[in-house]
mmCIF file of N, CA and C in Angstrom:
data_model
loop_
_atom_site.group_PDB
_atom_site.id
_atom_site.type_symbol
_atom_site.label_atom_id
_atom_site.label_comp_id
_atom_site.label_asym_id
_atom_site.label_seq_id
_atom_site.Cartn_x
_atom_site.Cartn_y
_atom_site.Cartn_z
ATOM 1 N N MET A 91 -9.478 -19.712 12.647
ATOM 2 C CA MET A 91 -8.399 -18.660 12.185
ATOM 3 C C MET A 91 -8.476 -18.462 10.813
ATOM 4 N N ARG A 92 -8.626 -19.669 10.016
ATOM 5 C CA ARG A 92 -8.791 -19.549 8.701
ATOM 6 C C ARG A 92 -9.879 -18.697 8.153
ATOM 7 N N PHE A 93 -11.040 -18.758 8.767
ATOM 8 C CA PHE A 93 -12.205 -17.958 8.448
ATOM 9 C C PHE A 93 -11.912 -16.550 8.708
ATOM 10 N N VAL A 94 -11.210 -16.095 9.670
ATOM 11 C CA VAL A 94 -10.959 -14.690 9.899
ATOM 12 C C VAL A 94 -10.061 -14.066 8.784
ATOM 13 N N VAL A 95 -8.989 -15.061 8.519
ATOM 14 C CA VAL A 95 -8.118 -14.656 7.431
ATOM 15 C C VAL A 95 -8.933 -14.534 6.039
ATOM 16 N N ARG A 96 -9.859 -15.397 5.782
ATOM 17 C CA ARG A 96 -10.645 -15.272 4.598
ATOM 18 C C ARG A 96 -11.495 -14.101 4.593
ATOM 19 N N VAL A 97 -12.029 -13.817 5.730
ATOM 20 C CA VAL A 97 -13.011 -12.464 5.744
ATOM 21 C C VAL A 97 -11.954 -11.277 5.482
ATOM 22 N N ALA A 98 -10.777 -11.370 6.139
ATOM 23 C CA ALA A 98 -10.021 -10.134 5.882
ATOM 24 C C ALA A 98 -9.510 -10.021 4.524
ATOM 25 N N VAL A 99 -9.097 -11.191 3.822
ATOM 26 C CA VAL A 99 -8.716 -11.155 2.420
ATOM 27 C C VAL A 99 -9.965 -10.771 1.544
ATOM 28 N N ASN A 100 -11.103 -11.186 1.868
ATOM 29 C CA ASN A 100 -12.291 -10.837 1.066
ATOM 30 C C ASN A 100 -12.554 -9.201 1.167
ATOM 31 N N ALA A 101 -12.381 -8.866 2.452
ATOM 32 C CA ALA A 101 -12.643 -7.485 2.585
ATOM 33 C C ALA A 101 -11.551 -6.569 1.861
ATOM 34 N N PHE A 102 -10.304 -7.029 1.852
ATOM 35 C CA PHE A 102 -9.389 -6.285 1.081
ATOM 36 C C PHE A 102 -9.598 -6.383 -0.421
ATOM 37 N N ALA A 103 -9.963 -7.495 -0.894
ATOM 38 C CA ALA A 103 -10.244 -7.518 -2.321
ATOM 39 C C ALA A 103 -11.559 -6.796 -2.743
ATOM 40 N N ILE A 104 -12.620 -6.807 -1.923
ATOM 41 C CA ILE A 104 -13.751 -6.015 -2.155
ATOM 42 C C ILE A 104 -13.315 -4.431 -2.205
ATOM 43 N N TRP A 105 -12.495 -4.081 -1.266
ATOM 44 C CA TRP A 105 -11.956 -2.675 -1.249
ATOM 45 C C TRP A 105 -11.299 -2.225 -2.428
ATOM 46 N N ILE A 106 -10.429 -3.217 -2.841
ATOM 47 C CA ILE A 106 -9.767 -2.859 -4.234
ATOM 48 C C ILE A 106 -10.492 -2.753 -5.240
ATOM 49 N N VAL A 107 -11.574 -3.627 -5.364
ATOM 50 C CA VAL A 107 -12.555 -3.559 -6.588
ATOM 51 C C VAL A 107 -13.346 -2.343 -6.448
ATOM 52 N N THR A 108 -13.743 -1.815 -5.339
ATOM 53 C CA THR A 108 -14.505 -0.475 -5.148
ATOM 54 C C THR A 108 -13.618 0.630 -5.630
ATOM 55 N N LEU A 109 -12.350 0.563 -5.504
ATOM 56 C CA LEU A 109 -11.476 1.647 -6.054
ATOM 57 C C LEU A 109 -11.608 1.747 -7.578
ATOM 58 N N LEU A 110 -12.079 0.754 -8.328
ATOM 59 C CA LEU A 110 -11.944 0.945 -9.884
ATOM 60 C C LEU A 110 -13.441 1.264 -10.245
ATOM 61 N N PRO A 111 -13.672 2.650 -10.566
ATOM 62 C CA PRO A 111 -14.989 3.180 -10.975
ATOM 63 C C PRO A 111 -15.595 2.453 -12.104
ATOM 64 N N ALA A 112 -14.823 1.792 -13.053
ATOM 65 C CA ALA A 112 -15.254 1.397 -14.265
ATOM 66 C C ALA A 112 -16.248 0.138 -13.989
ATOM 67 N N LEU A 113 -16.080 -0.573 -12.845
ATOM 68 C CA LEU A 113 -16.696 -1.726 -12.500
ATOM 69 C C LEU A 113 -18.054 -1.387 -11.878
ATOM 70 N N GLN A 114 -18.417 -0.158 -11.531
ATOM 71 C CA GLN A 114 -19.737 0.275 -10.825
ATOM 72 C C GLN A 114 -20.062 -0.500 -9.691
ATOM 73 N N VAL A 115 -18.880 -0.930 -8.808
ATOM 74 C CA VAL A 115 -19.000 -1.504 -7.613
ATOM 75 C C VAL A 115 -18.831 -0.394 -6.552
ATOM 76 N N ARG A 116 -19.665 0.068 -5.756
ATOM 77 C CA ARG A 116 -19.521 1.062 -4.710
ATOM 78 C C ARG A 116 -19.690 0.491 -3.343
ATOM 79 N N LEU A 117 -19.080 1.179 -2.504
ATOM 80 C CA LEU A 117 -19.138 0.895 -1.007
ATOM 81 C C LEU A 117 -19.665 2.074 -0.342
ATOM 82 N N ILE A 118 -20.815 1.798 0.272
ATOM 83 C CA ILE A 118 -21.425 2.851 1.156
ATOM 84 C C ILE A 118 -21.228 2.641 2.535
ATOM 85 N N PRO A 119 -20.319 3.434 3.205
ATOM 86 C CA PRO A 119 -19.806 3.187 4.629
ATOM 87 C C PRO A 119 -20.780 3.626 5.532
ATOM 88 N N PHE A 120 -20.713 3.180 6.712
ATOM 89 C CA PHE A 120 -21.571 3.762 7.963
ATOM 90 C C PHE A 120 -21.405 5.257 8.075
ATOM 91 N N ALA A 121 -22.359 5.879 8.622
ATOM 92 C CA ALA A 121 -22.323 7.317 8.784
ATOM 93 C C ALA A 121 -21.275 7.546 9.884
ATOM 94 N N PRO A 122 -20.416 8.523 10.000
ATOM 95 C CA PRO A 122 -20.299 9.590 9.117
ATOM 96 C C PRO A 122 -19.403 9.333 7.774
ATOM 97 N N GLY A 123 -18.728 8.287 7.704
ATOM 98 C CA GLY A 123 -17.874 7.842 6.666
ATOM 99 C C GLY A 123 -16.435 8.175 6.781
ATOM 100 N N GLU A 124 -16.110 8.383 7.866
ATOM 101 C CA GLU A 124 -14.553 8.419 8.203
ATOM 102 C C GLU A 124 -13.951 7.046 7.963
ATOM 103 N N TRP A 125 -12.561 7.042 8.058
ATOM 104 C CA TRP A 125 -11.856 5.936 7.705
ATOM 105 C C TRP A 125 -12.031 4.699 8.599
ATOM 106 N N LEU A 126 -12.526 4.825 9.931
ATOM 107 C CA LEU A 126 -12.928 3.773 10.782
ATOM 108 C C LEU A 126 -14.221 3.082 10.341
ATOM 109 N N GLN A 127 -15.129 3.872 9.961
ATOM 110 C CA GLN A 127 -16.400 3.429 9.365
ATOM 111 C C GLN A 127 -16.096 2.654 8.119
ATOM 112 N N VAL A 128 -15.370 3.268 7.231
ATOM 113 C CA VAL A 128 -15.114 2.559 5.996
ATOM 114 C C VAL A 128 -14.547 1.108 6.253
ATOM 115 N N LEU A 129 -13.553 1.110 7.093
ATOM 116 C CA LEU A 129 -12.808 -0.146 7.455
ATOM 117 C C LEU A 129 -13.864 -1.254 8.128
ATOM 118 N N LEU A 130 -14.741 -0.727 9.048
ATOM 119 C CA LEU A 130 -15.784 -1.540 9.610
ATOM 120 C C LEU A 130 -16.749 -2.164 8.453
ATOM 121 N N THR A 131 -17.158 -1.093 7.633
ATOM 122 C CA THR A 131 -18.082 -1.508 6.682
ATOM 123 C C THR A 131 -17.497 -2.675 5.660
ATOM 124 N N VAL A 132 -16.233 -2.402 5.289
ATOM 125 C CA VAL A 132 -15.604 -3.399 4.363
ATOM 126 C C VAL A 132 -15.390 -4.579 5.022
ATOM 127 N N LEU A 133 -15.118 -4.650 6.351
ATOM 128 C CA LEU A 133 -14.954 -5.851 6.957
ATOM 129 C C LEU A 133 -16.300 -6.677 7.118
ATOM 130 N N LEU A 134 -17.263 -5.876 7.391
ATOM 131 C CA LEU A 134 -18.624 -6.489 7.591
ATOM 132 C C LEU A 134 -19.209 -7.061 6.103
ATOM 133 N N VAL A 135 -18.946 -6.266 5.089
ATOM 134 C CA VAL A 135 -19.190 -6.791 3.697
ATOM 135 C C VAL A 135 -18.471 -8.013 3.347
ATOM 136 N N GLY A 136 -17.179 -7.962 3.762
ATOM 137 C CA GLY A 136 -16.340 -9.249 3.571
ATOM 138 C C GLY A 136 -16.839 -10.335 4.261
ATOM 139 N N LEU A 137 -17.300 -10.256 5.452
ATOM 140 C CA LEU A 137 -18.019 -11.211 6.377
ATOM 141 C C LEU A 137 -19.158 -11.852 5.611
ATOM 142 N N ILE A 138 -20.004 -10.874 5.135
ATOM 143 C CA ILE A 138 -21.358 -11.318 4.508
ATOM 144 C C ILE A 138 -20.876 -12.029 3.271
ATOM 145 N N PHE A 139 -19.956 -11.590 2.486
ATOM 146 C CA PHE A 139 -19.570 -12.243 1.224
ATOM 147 C C PHE A 139 -19.020 -13.675 1.494
ATOM 148 N N ALA A 140 -18.285 -13.725 2.560
ATOM 149 C CA ALA A 140 -17.753 -15.078 2.981
ATOM 150 C C ALA A 140 -18.824 -15.976 3.501
ATOM 151 N N LEU A 141 -19.849 -15.489 4.047
ATOM 152 C CA LEU A 141 -20.946 -16.205 4.462
ATOM 153 C C LEU A 141 -21.736 -16.875 3.217
ATOM 154 N N VAL A 142 -22.039 -15.818 2.411
ATOM 155 C CA VAL A 142 -22.847 -16.048 1.237
ATOM 156 C C VAL A 142 -22.143 -17.192 0.223
ATOM 157 N N ASN A 143 -20.704 -17.008 0.133
ATOM 158 C CA ASN A 143 -19.910 -17.877 -0.558
ATOM 159 C C ASN A 143 -19.883 -19.257 0.061
ATOM 160 N N THR A 144 -19.898 -19.368 1.400
ATOM 161 C CA THR A 144 -19.926 -20.696 2.222
ATOM 162 C C THR A 144 -21.161 -21.394 2.038
ATOM 163 N N ILE A 145 -22.365 -20.696 2.401
ATOM 164 C CA ILE A 145 -23.575 -21.300 2.570
ATOM 165 C C ILE A 145 -24.294 -21.317 1.133
ATOM 166 N N VAL A 146 -24.599 -20.246 0.500
ATOM 167 C CA VAL A 146 -25.276 -20.318 -0.665
ATOM 168 C C VAL A 146 -24.579 -20.823 -1.923
ATOM 169 N N GLY A 147 -23.163 -20.412 -2.025
ATOM 170 C CA GLY A 147 -22.184 -20.731 -2.967
ATOM 171 C C GLY A 147 -22.151 -22.261 -3.003
ATOM 172 N N THR A 148 -22.020 -22.878 -1.927
ATOM 173 C CA THR A 148 -21.945 -24.470 -1.897
ATOM 174 C C THR A 148 -23.114 -25.151 -2.426
ATOM 175 N N VAL A 149 -24.353 -24.610 -2.081
ATOM 176 C CA VAL A 149 -25.502 -25.198 -2.669
ATOM 177 C C VAL A 149 -25.566 -25.055 -4.203
ATOM 178 N N VAL A 150 -25.326 -23.769 -4.627
ATOM 179 C CA VAL A 150 -25.398 -23.346 -6.086
ATOM 180 C C VAL A 150 -24.476 -24.292 -6.779
ATOM 181 N N LYS A 151 -23.276 -24.318 -6.248
ATOM 182 C CA LYS A 151 -22.219 -25.149 -7.035
ATOM 183 C C LYS A 151 -22.528 -26.480 -7.167
ATOM 184 N N ILE A 152 -23.082 -27.201 -6.169
ATOM 185 C CA ILE A 152 -23.499 -28.625 -6.167
ATOM 186 C C ILE A 152 -24.750 -28.781 -7.154
ATOM 187 N N VAL A 153 -25.739 -27.788 -7.245
ATOM 188 C CA VAL A 153 -26.777 -27.734 -8.098
ATOM 189 C C VAL A 153 -26.197 -27.584 -9.524
ATOM 190 N N ALA A 154 -25.361 -26.710 -9.618
ATOM 191 C CA ALA A 154 -24.885 -26.486 -11.056
ATOM 192 C C ALA A 154 -23.728 -27.334 -11.592
ATOM 193 N N PHE A 155 -23.362 -28.441 -10.891
ATOM 194 C CA PHE A 155 -22.418 -29.333 -11.232
ATOM 195 C C PHE A 155 -22.487 -29.768 -12.672
ATOM 196 N N PRO A 156 -23.567 -30.081 -13.235
ATOM 197 C CA PRO A 156 -23.630 -30.650 -14.783
ATOM 198 C C PRO A 156 -23.172 -29.334 -15.700
ATOM 199 N N LEU A 157 -23.614 -28.268 -15.210
ATOM 200 C CA LEU A 157 -23.330 -27.027 -15.937
ATOM 201 C C LEU A 157 -21.795 -26.697 -15.963
ATOM 202 N N TYR A 158 -21.110 -27.017 -14.859
ATOM 203 C CA TYR A 158 -19.545 -26.971 -14.784
ATOM 204 C C TYR A 158 -18.967 -28.028 -15.771
ATOM 205 N N ILE A 159 -19.474 -29.097 -15.912
ATOM 206 C CA ILE A 159 -18.933 -30.070 -16.733
ATOM 207 C C ILE A 159 -19.338 -29.648 -18.342
ATOM 208 N N LEU A 160 -20.532 -29.105 -18.547
ATOM 209 C CA LEU A 160 -20.918 -28.682 -19.821
ATOM 210 C C LEU A 160 -19.982 -27.465 -20.249
ATOM 211 N N THR A 161 -19.697 -26.556 -19.419
ATOM 212 C CA THR A 161 -19.080 -25.303 -19.794
ATOM 213 C C THR A 161 -17.587 -25.318 -19.434
ATOM 214 N N LEU A 162 -17.153 -26.491 -19.073
ATOM 215 C CA LEU A 162 -15.696 -26.518 -18.720
ATOM 216 C C LEU A 162 -15.294 -25.779 -17.510
ATOM 217 N N GLY A 163 -16.236 -25.313 -16.735
ATOM 218 C CA GLY A 163 -15.923 -24.546 -15.515
ATOM 219 C C GLY A 163 -16.076 -23.127 -15.711
ATOM 220 N N LEU A 164 -16.537 -22.645 -17.014
ATOM 221 C CA LEU A 164 -16.556 -21.308 -17.079
ATOM 222 C C LEU A 164 -18.016 -20.745 -16.409
ATOM 223 N N ILE A 165 -18.976 -21.583 -16.121
ATOM 224 C CA ILE A 165 -20.030 -21.168 -15.250
ATOM 225 C C ILE A 165 -19.627 -20.522 -13.999
ATOM 226 N N SER A 166 -18.474 -20.875 -13.530
ATOM 227 C CA SER A 166 -18.116 -20.408 -12.157
ATOM 228 C C SER A 166 -17.967 -18.859 -12.197
ATOM 229 N N LEU A 167 -17.574 -18.303 -13.303
ATOM 230 C CA LEU A 167 -17.598 -16.784 -13.406
ATOM 231 C C LEU A 167 -18.914 -16.238 -13.187
ATOM 232 N N VAL A 168 -19.976 -16.817 -13.772
ATOM 233 C CA VAL A 168 -21.332 -16.315 -13.535
ATOM 234 C C VAL A 168 -21.850 -16.583 -12.139
ATOM 235 N N ILE A 169 -21.507 -17.691 -11.618
ATOM 236 C CA ILE A 169 -21.928 -17.948 -10.185
ATOM 237 C C ILE A 169 -21.190 -17.056 -9.360
ATOM 238 N N ASN A 170 -20.064 -16.724 -9.467
ATOM 239 C CA ASN A 170 -19.297 -15.747 -8.520
ATOM 240 C C ASN A 170 -19.772 -14.399 -8.688
ATOM 241 N N GLY A 171 -20.122 -14.013 -9.830
ATOM 242 C CA GLY A 171 -20.867 -12.733 -10.142
ATOM 243 C C GLY A 171 -22.307 -12.755 -9.403
ATOM 244 N N PHE A 172 -22.977 -13.847 -9.536
ATOM 245 C CA PHE A 172 -24.223 -13.923 -8.786
ATOM 246 C C PHE A 172 -23.969 -13.777 -7.374
ATOM 247 N N LEU A 173 -23.019 -14.404 -6.821
ATOM 248 C CA LEU A 173 -22.716 -14.335 -5.270
ATOM 249 C C LEU A 173 -22.388 -13.018 -4.793
ATOM 250 N N LEU A 174 -21.709 -12.382 -5.622
ATOM 251 C CA LEU A 174 -21.326 -10.782 -5.245
ATOM 252 C C LEU A 174 -22.420 -9.940 -5.431
ATOM 253 N N TRP A 175 -23.313 -10.256 -6.504
ATOM 254 C CA TRP A 175 -24.587 -9.505 -6.605
ATOM 255 C C TRP A 175 -25.513 -9.894 -5.383
ATOM 256 N N LEU A 176 -25.593 -11.071 -4.979
ATOM 257 C CA LEU A 176 -26.504 -11.381 -3.897
ATOM 258 C C LEU A 176 -26.002 -10.686 -2.568
ATOM 259 N N THR A 177 -24.812 -10.609 -2.403
ATOM 260 C CA THR A 177 -24.084 -9.743 -1.283
ATOM 261 C C THR A 177 -24.595 -8.438 -1.319
ATOM 262 N N ALA A 178 -24.521 -7.747 -2.608
ATOM 263 C CA ALA A 178 -25.105 -6.358 -2.758
ATOM 264 C C ALA A 178 -26.579 -6.302 -2.340
ATOM 265 N N ILE A 179 -27.349 -7.347 -2.775
ATOM 266 C CA ILE A 179 -28.827 -7.383 -2.412
ATOM 267 C C ILE A 179 -29.034 -7.404 -0.937
ATOM 268 N N ILE A 180 -28.334 -8.219 -0.324
ATOM 269 C CA ILE A 180 -28.447 -8.359 1.260
ATOM 270 C C ILE A 180 -28.131 -7.070 2.006
ATOM 271 N N THR A 181 -27.087 -6.437 1.608
ATOM 272 C CA THR A 181 -26.724 -5.367 2.284
ATOM 273 C C THR A 181 -27.490 -3.917 1.768
ATOM 274 N N GLU A 182 -28.090 -4.007 0.699
ATOM 275 C CA GLU A 182 -28.814 -2.745 0.210
ATOM 276 C C GLU A 182 -30.030 -2.426 1.079
ATOM 277 N N ASN A 183 -30.445 -3.369 1.868
ATOM 278 C CA ASN A 183 -31.549 -3.027 2.730
ATOM 279 C C ASN A 183 -31.269 -1.983 3.943
ATOM 280 N N TRP A 184 -30.066 -1.855 4.139
ATOM 281 C CA TRP A 184 -29.529 -0.827 5.128
ATOM 282 C C TRP A 184 -28.924 0.389 4.393
ATOM 283 N N ASP A 185 -28.525 1.362 5.274
ATOM 284 C CA ASP A 185 -27.943 2.515 4.634
ATOM 285 C C ASP A 185 -26.496 2.389 4.282
ATOM 286 N N TRP A 186 -25.941 1.310 4.372
ATOM 287 C CA TRP A 186 -24.522 1.039 4.249
ATOM 288 C C TRP A 186 -24.335 -0.235 3.338
ATOM 289 N N GLY A 187 -23.274 -0.582 2.963
ATOM 290 C CA GLY A 187 -23.006 -1.861 2.264
ATOM 291 C C GLY A 187 -22.522 -1.617 0.696
ATOM 292 N N LEU A 188 -22.706 -2.726 0.144
ATOM 293 C CA LEU A 188 -22.140 -2.883 -1.328
ATOM 294 C C LEU A 188 -23.328 -2.561 -2.364
ATOM 295 N N ARG A 189 -23.030 -1.745 -3.333
ATOM 296 C CA ARG A 189 -23.809 -1.615 -4.494
ATOM 297 C C ARG A 189 -23.221 -1.885 -5.794
ATOM 298 N N THR A 190 -24.000 -2.523 -6.648
ATOM 299 C CA THR A 190 -23.297 -3.105 -7.786
ATOM 300 C C THR A 190 -24.018 -2.436 -9.137
ATOM 301 N N GLY A 191 -23.521 -2.406 -10.093
ATOM 302 C CA GLY A 191 -24.086 -1.955 -11.396
ATOM 303 C C GLY A 191 -24.667 -3.091 -12.227
ATOM 304 N N GLU A 192 -24.170 -3.080 -13.459
ATOM 305 C CA GLU A 192 -24.640 -4.086 -14.352
ATOM 306 C C GLU A 192 -24.139 -5.385 -14.163
ATOM 307 N N PHE A 193 -24.828 -6.468 -14.431
ATOM 308 C CA PHE A 193 -24.587 -7.804 -13.939
ATOM 309 C C PHE A 193 -23.243 -8.343 -14.510
ATOM 310 N N TRP A 194 -22.926 -8.002 -15.722
ATOM 311 C CA TRP A 194 -21.609 -8.391 -16.349
ATOM 312 C C TRP A 194 -20.479 -7.756 -15.861
ATOM 313 N N LEU A 195 -20.586 -6.535 -15.386
ATOM 314 C CA LEU A 195 -19.526 -5.793 -14.640
ATOM 315 C C LEU A 195 -19.324 -6.294 -13.255
ATOM 316 N N THR A 196 -20.391 -6.897 -12.695
ATOM 317 C CA THR A 196 -20.296 -7.518 -11.412
ATOM 318 C C THR A 196 -19.598 -8.867 -11.640
ATOM 319 N N VAL A 197 -19.774 -9.481 -12.625
ATOM 320 C CA VAL A 197 -19.028 -10.685 -12.971
ATOM 321 C C VAL A 197 -17.523 -10.433 -13.030
ATOM 322 N N VAL A 198 -17.251 -9.382 -13.718
ATOM 323 C CA VAL A 198 -15.753 -8.970 -13.916
ATOM 324 C C VAL A 198 -15.174 -8.590 -12.462
ATOM 325 N N ALA A 199 -15.919 -7.951 -11.761
ATOM 326 C CA ALA A 199 -15.656 -7.555 -10.441
ATOM 327 C C ALA A 199 -15.381 -8.687 -9.453
ATOM 328 N N ALA A 200 -16.289 -9.823 -9.633
ATOM 329 C CA ALA A 200 -16.048 -11.130 -8.848
ATOM 330 C C ALA A 200 -14.865 -11.914 -9.361
ATOM 331 N N LEU A 201 -14.514 -11.756 -10.717
ATOM 332 C CA LEU A 201 -13.277 -12.373 -11.132
ATOM 333 C C LEU A 201 -12.029 -11.844 -10.616
ATOM 334 N N LEU A 202 -12.112 -10.421 -10.386
ATOM 335 C CA LEU A 202 -10.905 -9.744 -9.908
ATOM 336 C C LEU A 202 -10.859 -10.045 -8.523
ATOM 337 N N ILE A 203 -11.996 -10.092 -7.726
ATOM 338 C CA ILE A 203 -11.989 -10.398 -6.225
ATOM 339 C C ILE A 203 -11.516 -11.863 -6.072
ATOM 340 N N GLY A 204 -11.963 -12.860 -6.991
ATOM 341 C CA GLY A 204 -11.270 -14.267 -6.909
ATOM 342 C C GLY A 204 -9.835 -14.285 -7.192
ATOM 343 N N ILE A 205 -9.175 -13.380 -8.025
ATOM 344 C CA ILE A 205 -7.964 -13.490 -8.285
ATOM 345 C C ILE A 205 -7.052 -12.876 -7.114
ATOM 346 N N ILE A 206 -7.650 -11.913 -6.642
ATOM 347 C CA ILE A 206 -6.917 -11.181 -5.368
ATOM 348 C C ILE A 206 -7.028 -12.156 -4.221
ATOM 349 N N ASN A 207 -8.240 -12.887 -4.132
ATOM 350 C CA ASN A 207 -8.238 -13.966 -3.097
ATOM 351 C C ASN A 207 -7.231 -15.078 -3.213
ATOM 352 N N ALA A 208 -7.105 -15.540 -4.483
ATOM 353 C CA ALA A 208 -6.214 -16.663 -4.759
ATOM 354 C C ALA A 208 -4.700 -16.230 -4.359
ATOM 355 N N LEU A 209 -4.476 -14.984 -4.734
ATOM 356 C CA LEU A 209 -3.050 -14.443 -4.405
ATOM 357 C C LEU A 209 -2.899 -14.315 -3.110
ATOM 358 N N LEU A 210 -3.665 -13.654 -2.341
ATOM 359 C CA LEU A 210 -3.452 -13.211 -1.088
ATOM 360 C C LEU A 210 -3.821 -14.451 -0.163
ATOM 361 N N GLY A 211 -4.749 -15.287 -0.577
ATOM 362 C CA GLY A 211 -4.976 -16.564 0.298
ATOM 363 C C GLY A 211 -3.743 -17.525 0.244
ATOM 364 N N GLY A 212 -3.094 -17.474 -0.800
ATOM 365 C CA GLY A 212 -1.845 -18.348 -0.768
ATOM 366 C C GLY A 212 -0.679 -17.862 -0.029
ATOM 367 N N LEU A 213 -0.745 -16.499 0.259
ATOM 368 C CA LEU A 213 0.348 -15.807 1.104
ATOM 369 C C LEU A 213 -0.018 -16.078 2.491
ATOM 370 N N PHE A 214 -1.322 -15.874 2.837
ATOM 371 C CA PHE A 214 -1.610 -15.876 4.317
ATOM 372 C C PHE A 214 -2.159 -17.078 4.791
ATOM 373 N N ARG A 215 -2.556 -18.136 4.016
ATOM 374 C CA ARG A 215 -2.846 -19.417 4.410
ATOM 375 C C ARG A 215 -1.757 -20.075 5.262
ATOM 376 N N PRO A 216 -2.057 -20.692 6.411
ATOM 377 C CA PRO A 216 -1.113 -21.450 7.245
ATOM 378 C C PRO A 216 -0.553 -22.554 6.353
ATOM 379 N N ARG A 217 0.652 -22.733 6.588
ATOM 380 C CA ARG A 217 1.423 -23.717 5.765
ATOM 381 C C ARG A 217 1.076 -25.075 6.347
ATOM 382 N N ARG A 218 1.312 -26.189 5.576
ATOM 383 C CA ARG A 218 0.842 -27.522 6.081
ATOM 384 C C ARG A 218 1.817 -27.914 7.251
ATOM 385 N N GLU A 219 2.961 -27.640 7.242
ATOM 386 C CA GLU A 219 3.769 -28.048 8.291
ATOM 387 C C GLU A 219 3.450 -27.350 9.676
ATOM 388 N N GLU A 220 2.974 -26.103 9.587
ATOM 389 C CA GLU A 220 2.444 -25.451 10.774
ATOM 390 C C GLU A 220 1.161 -25.936 11.224
ATOM 391 N N ARG A 221 0.312 -26.419 10.364
ATOM 392 C CA ARG A 221 -0.979 -27.144 10.792
ATOM 393 C C ARG A 221 -0.893 -28.532 11.282
ATOM 394 N N ASP A 222 0.220 -29.227 10.889
ATOM 395 C CA ASP A 222 0.499 -30.438 11.372
ATOM 396 C C ASP A 222 1.118 -30.484 12.768
ATOM 397 N N ARG A 223 1.841 -29.397 13.134
ATOM 398 C CA ARG A 223 2.428 -29.429 14.485
ATOM 399 C C ARG A 223 1.313 -29.169 15.647
ATOM 400 N N ARG A 224 0.388 -28.638 15.230
ATOM 401 C CA ARG A 224 -0.715 -28.423 16.210
ATOM 402 C C ARG A 224 -1.419 -29.504 16.649
#
């Protein structure tokens, strides 16, 4: 259930970031591009972003651990931008998906996605008491 909530929050955060044209992050929906296709595209991109964060992000963060210490954690901004860029690279092979512009604008977009994920994840994450009852 937590993964489904995480995908939905990722999808919402990515959708919010695509509404800001200055960040050069675009969403190319499935054809014909009606609201249902946009919703499915955002959910699928959110799923891919969650998988990239889970699989590739974990490996990159372990390898970059000395850089985390050296930069006092600021390297995480660049790593999150890289993971968003990698999600765009994965989805650009099809006619739908995420497209990004300059790398540093992608880093800013990833920062906004992280902030939105933190806020919404805190709201929708199951409470400790609810988890302990199960």
